[in-house]
């Protein structure tokens, strides 16, 4: 049985980033649970910080640069997605939302998704339920029940009670369970995708005439 493709989308802005750290821990836990269930996972990380300029260019021109096109295709072809964003002003970051806006409206339909976020204080944790979960529900993704929020106090000695580790384990287990028994997404769709000319490109060609 072929490996499942797990794509991790992380919108952390700093280096190092607590958002990326949380994303990596979720991916590791999910891959471990899948191995225990007899399935291998091919994990690919999409770091939005590196794509910020490409995302902005695509929003104003309609033409995704190669790196952004590859990232979008990775999400479209994924069997499961882990989406992690920092919380700004009680919601997901602008960079995170801009990437979601680039995706095709059907890219996440029926796809298992684990949502997670980081923030300076636990007071921002409700953003997962009033902002991120409705966003992915609108995109018709299958969001696992447990969302993971990591505040500053969850890292280091202050998080020694293991509550973050427990939340990560529970959410990863739910995502792995939703993927076990799921046939790997055929990669042949990539060739078909290459043959489709984006509407914006067709429109630009008409204007050129």
PDB file of N, CA and C in Angstrom, residues 150-199:
ATOM      1  N   UNK A 150      -1.303  26.442  21.340  1.00  0.00           N
ATOM      2  CA  UNK A 150      -0.129  26.505  22.217  1.00  0.00           C
ATOM      3  C   UNK A 150       0.172  27.957  22.540  1.00  0.00           C
ATOM      4  N   UNK A 151       0.032  28.326  23.803  1.00  0.00           N
ATOM      5  CA  UNK A 151       0.382  29.663  24.267  1.00  0.00           C
ATOM      6  C   UNK A 151       1.840  29.667  24.710  1.00  0.00           C
ATOM      7  N   UNK A 152       2.356  30.839  24.979  1.00  0.00           N
ATOM      8  CA  UNK A 152       3.766  30.960  25.376  1.00  0.00           C
ATOM      9  C   UNK A 152       4.087  30.098  26.589  1.00  0.00           C
ATOM     10  N   UNK A 153       3.136  30.019  27.531  1.00  0.00           N
ATOM     11  CA  UNK A 153       3.400  29.256  28.749  1.00  0.00           C
ATOM     12  C   UNK A 153       3.407  27.746  28.534  1.00  0.00           C
ATOM     13  N   UNK A 154       2.986  27.284  27.346  1.00  0.00           N
ATOM     14  CA  UNK A 154       2.990  25.852  27.067  1.00  0.00           C
ATOM     15  C   UNK A 154       4.364  25.320  26.696  1.00  0.00           C
ATOM     16  N   UNK A 155       5.303  26.239  26.417  1.00  0.00           N
ATOM     17  CA  UNK A 155       6.641  25.810  26.008  1.00  0.00           C
ATOM     18  C   UNK A 155       7.606  25.877  27.192  1.00  0.00           C
ATOM     19  N   UNK A 156       8.626  25.056  27.154  1.00  0.00           N
ATOM     20  CA  UNK A 156       9.660  25.098  28.180  1.00  0.00           C
ATOM     21  C   UNK A 156       9.176  24.603  29.524  1.00  0.00           C
ATOM     22  N   UNK A 157       9.803  25.124  30.586  1.00  0.00           N
ATOM     23  CA  UNK A 157       9.516  24.650  31.939  1.00  0.00           C
ATOM     24  C   UNK A 157       8.077  24.925  32.344  1.00  0.00           C
ATOM     25  N   UNK A 158       7.497  25.995  31.798  1.00  0.00           N
ATOM     26  CA  UNK A 158       6.123  26.343  32.184  1.00  0.00           C
ATOM     27  C   UNK A 158       5.099  25.331  31.681  1.00  0.00           C
ATOM     28  N   UNK A 159       5.492  24.545  30.661  1.00  0.00           N
ATOM     29  CA  UNK A 159       4.559  23.554  30.130  1.00  0.00           C
ATOM     30  C   UNK A 159       4.878  22.144  30.588  1.00  0.00           C
ATOM     31  N   UNK A 160       5.537  22.032  31.725  1.00  0.00           N
ATOM     32  CA  UNK A 160       5.999  20.733  32.209  1.00  0.00           C
ATOM     33  C   UNK A 160       4.867  19.798  32.616  1.00  0.00           C
ATOM     34  N   UNK A 161       3.641  20.309  32.746  1.00  0.00           N
ATOM     35  CA  UNK A 161       2.534  19.436  33.157  1.00  0.00           C
ATOM     36  C   UNK A 161       2.100  18.491  32.051  1.00  0.00           C
ATOM     37  N   UNK A 162       2.610  18.688  30.846  1.00  0.00           N
ATOM     38  CA  UNK A 162       2.329  17.761  29.758  1.00  0.00           C
ATOM     39  C   UNK A 162       0.998  17.967  29.074  1.00  0.00           C
ATOM     40  N   UNK A 163       0.279  19.048  29.392  1.00  0.00           N
ATOM     41  CA  UNK A 163      -1.039  19.247  28.787  1.00  0.00           C
ATOM     42  C   UNK A 163      -0.945  19.470  27.286  1.00  0.00           C
ATOM     43  N   UNK A 164       0.076  20.196  26.818  1.00  0.00           N
ATOM     44  CA  UNK A 164       0.225  20.401  25.380  1.00  0.00           C
ATOM     45  C   UNK A 164       0.528  19.082  24.691  1.00  0.00           C
ATOM     46  N   UNK A 165       1.399  18.285  25.279  1.00  0.00           N
ATOM     47  CA  UNK A 165       1.730  16.985  24.700  1.00  0.00           C
ATOM     48  C   UNK A 165       0.482  16.104  24.596  1.00  0.00           C
ATOM     49  N   UNK A 166      -0.374  16.183  25.604  1.00  0.00           N
ATOM     50  CA  UNK A 166      -1.603  15.385  25.586  1.00  0.00           C
ATOM     51  C   UNK A 166      -2.536  15.849  24.478  1.00  0.00           C
ATOM     52  N   UNK A 167      -2.637  17.174  24.284  1.00  0.00           N
ATOM     53  CA  UNK A 167      -3.502  17.689  23.222  1.00  0.00           C
ATOM     54  C   UNK A 167      -2.961  17.312  21.840  1.00  0.00           C
ATOM     55  N   UNK A 168      -1.649  17.381  21.696  1.00  0.00           N
ATOM     56  CA  UNK A 168      -1.019  16.988  20.428  1.00  0.00           C
ATOM     57  C   UNK A 168      -1.294  15.516  20.137  1.00  0.00           C
ATOM     58  N   UNK A 169      -1.121  14.680  21.145  1.00  0.00           N
ATOM     59  CA  UNK A 169      -1.341  13.249  20.958  1.00  0.00           C
ATOM     60  C   UNK A 169      -2.785  12.945  20.583  1.00  0.00           C
ATOM     61  N   UNK A 170      -3.726  13.627  21.237  1.00  0.00           N
ATOM     62  CA  UNK A 170      -5.137  13.374  20.957  1.00  0.00           C
ATOM     63  C   UNK A 170      -5.510  13.813  19.541  1.00  0.00           C
ATOM     64  N   UNK A 171      -5.069  15.016  19.143  1.00  0.00           N
ATOM     65  CA  UNK A 171      -5.392  15.519  17.809  1.00  0.00           C
ATOM     66  C   UNK A 171      -4.725  14.680  16.725  1.00  0.00           C
ATOM     67  N   UNK A 172      -3.458  14.326  16.940  1.00  0.00           N
ATOM     68  CA  UNK A 172      -2.747  13.501  15.961  1.00  0.00           C
ATOM     69  C   UNK A 172      -3.411  12.139  15.818  1.00  0.00           C
ATOM     70  N   UNK A 173      -3.858  11.586  16.935  1.00  0.00           N
ATOM     71  CA  UNK A 173      -4.548  10.300  16.880  1.00  0.00           C
ATOM     72  C   UNK A 173      -5.831  10.379  16.073  1.00  0.00           C
ATOM     73  N   UNK A 174      -6.554  11.480  16.224  1.00  0.00           N
ATOM     74  CA  UNK A 174      -7.798  11.655  15.462  1.00  0.00           C
ATOM     75  C   UNK A 174      -7.521  11.783  13.967  1.00  0.00           C
ATOM     76  N   UNK A 175      -6.463  12.536  13.623  1.00  0.00           N
ATOM     77  CA  UNK A 175      -6.138  12.677  12.208  1.00  0.00           C
ATOM     78  C   UNK A 175      -5.678  11.346  11.624  1.00  0.00           C
ATOM     79  N   UNK A 176      -4.820  10.644  12.357  1.00  0.00           N
ATOM     80  CA  UNK A 176      -4.340   9.342  11.876  1.00  0.00           C
ATOM     81  C   UNK A 176      -5.504   8.371  11.697  1.00  0.00           C
ATOM     82  N   UNK A 177      -6.431   8.374  12.643  1.00  0.00           N
ATOM     83  CA  UNK A 177      -7.589   7.480  12.544  1.00  0.00           C
ATOM     84  C   UNK A 177      -8.424   7.790  11.307  1.00  0.00           C
ATOM     85  N   UNK A 178      -8.538   9.075  10.977  1.00  0.00           N
ATOM     86  CA  UNK A 178      -9.331   9.444   9.797  1.00  0.00           C
ATOM     87  C   UNK A 178      -8.624   9.062   8.497  1.00  0.00           C
ATOM     88  N   UNK A 179      -7.296   8.866   8.571  1.00  0.00           N
ATOM     89  CA  UNK A 179      -6.530   8.524   7.376  1.00  0.00           C
ATOM     90  C   UNK A 179      -6.325   7.026   7.192  1.00  0.00           C
ATOM     91  N   UNK A 180      -6.350   6.258   8.288  1.00  0.00           N
ATOM     92  CA  UNK A 180      -6.159   4.813   8.204  1.00  0.00           C
ATOM     93  C   UNK A 180      -7.299   4.194   7.388  1.00  0.00           C
ATOM     94  N   UNK A 181      -6.942   3.375   6.455  1.00  0.00           N
ATOM     95  CA  UNK A 181      -7.945   2.752   5.604  1.00  0.00           C
ATOM     96  C   UNK A 181      -8.347   3.603   4.428  1.00  0.00           C
ATOM     97  N   UNK A 182      -7.834   4.835   4.376  1.00  0.00           N
ATOM     98  CA  UNK A 182      -8.135   5.731   3.264  1.00  0.00           C
ATOM     99  C   UNK A 182      -7.136   5.466   2.138  1.00  0.00           C
ATOM    100  N   UNK A 183      -7.601   5.190   0.918  1.00  0.00           N
ATOM    101  CA  UNK A 183      -6.655   4.968  -0.180  1.00  0.00           C
ATOM    102  C   UNK A 183      -5.866   6.227  -0.478  1.00  0.00           C
ATOM    103  N   UNK A 184      -4.586   6.063  -0.774  1.00  0.00           N
ATOM    104  CA  UNK A 184      -3.756   7.217  -1.090  1.00  0.00           C
ATOM    105  C   UNK A 184      -4.301   7.934  -2.308  1.00  0.00           C
ATOM    106  N   UNK A 185      -4.270   9.267  -2.289  1.00  0.00           N
ATOM    107  CA  UNK A 185      -4.777  10.070  -3.402  1.00  0.00           C
ATOM    108  C   UNK A 185      -3.938   9.833  -4.651  1.00  0.00           C
ATOM    109  N   UNK A 186      -4.562   9.513  -5.781  1.00  0.00           N
ATOM    110  CA  UNK A 186      -3.789   9.297  -7.010  1.00  0.00           C
ATOM    111  C   UNK A 186      -2.994  10.540  -7.379  1.00  0.00           C
ATOM    112  N   UNK A 187      -1.714  10.365  -7.661  1.00  0.00           N
ATOM    113  CA  UNK A 187      -0.865  11.498  -8.018  1.00  0.00           C
ATOM    114  C   UNK A 187      -1.026  11.879  -9.486  1.00  0.00           C
ATOM    115  N   UNK A 188      -1.767  11.071 -10.241  1.00  0.00           N
ATOM    116  CA  UNK A 188      -1.932  11.347 -11.670  1.00  0.00           C
ATOM    117  C   UNK A 188      -2.661  12.657 -11.910  1.00  0.00           C
ATOM    118  N   UNK A 189      -3.366  13.163 -10.893  1.00  0.00           N
ATOM    119  CA  UNK A 189      -4.098  14.418 -11.068  1.00  0.00           C
ATOM    120  C   UNK A 189      -3.172  15.574 -11.404  1.00  0.00           C
ATOM    121  N   UNK A 190      -1.896  15.455 -11.038  1.00  0.00           N
ATOM    122  CA  UNK A 190      -0.956  16.542 -11.300  1.00  0.00           C
ATOM    123  C   UNK A 190      -0.829  16.793 -12.791  1.00  0.00           C
ATOM    124  N   UNK A 191      -0.796  15.712 -13.590  1.00  0.00           N
ATOM    125  CA  UNK A 191      -0.670  15.873 -15.034  1.00  0.00           C
ATOM    126  C   UNK A 191      -1.890  16.571 -15.608  1.00  0.00           C
ATOM    127  N   UNK A 192      -3.069  16.208 -15.071  1.00  0.00           N
ATOM    128  CA  UNK A 192      -4.287  16.856 -15.541  1.00  0.00           C
ATOM    129  C   UNK A 192      -4.272  18.328 -15.167  1.00  0.00           C
ATOM    130  N   UNK A 193      -3.767  18.635 -13.974  1.00  0.00           N
ATOM    131  CA  UNK A 193      -3.734  20.014 -13.500  1.00  0.00           C
ATOM    132  C   UNK A 193      -2.871  20.880 -14.410  1.00  0.00           C
ATOM    133  N   UNK A 194      -1.792  20.294 -14.931  1.00  0.00           N
ATOM    134  CA  UNK A 194      -0.896  21.056 -15.779  1.00  0.00           C
ATOM    135  C   UNK A 194      -1.588  21.500 -17.069  1.00  0.00           C
ATOM    136  N   UNK A 195      -2.602  20.725 -17.516  1.00  0.00           N
ATOM    137  CA  UNK A 195      -3.237  21.010 -18.784  1.00  0.00           C
ATOM    138  C   UNK A 195      -4.318  22.086 -18.671  1.00  0.00           C
ATOM    139  N   UNK A 196      -4.680  22.440 -17.449  1.00  0.00           N
ATOM    140  CA  UNK A 196      -5.728  23.430 -17.252  1.00  0.00           C
ATOM    141  C   UNK A 196      -5.132  24.832 -17.278  1.00  0.00           C
ATOM    142  N   UNK A 197      -5.642  25.677 -18.145  1.00  0.00           N
ATOM    143  CA  UNK A 197      -5.174  27.054 -18.233  1.00  0.00           C
ATOM    144  C   UNK A 197      -6.006  27.900 -17.286  1.00  0.00           C
ATOM    145  N   UNK A 198      -5.376  28.553 -16.285  1.00  0.00           N
ATOM    146  CA  UNK A 198      -6.127  29.371 -15.327  1.00  0.00           C
ATOM    147  C   UNK A 198      -6.948  30.436 -16.040  1.00  0.00           C
ATOM    148  N   UNK A 199      -8.120  30.744 -15.458  1.00  0.00           N
ATOM    149  CA  UNK A 199      -9.014  31.726 -16.061  1.00  0.00           C
ATOM    150  C   UNK A 199      -8.325  33.081 -16.234  1.00  0.00           C
TER     151      UNK A 199
END
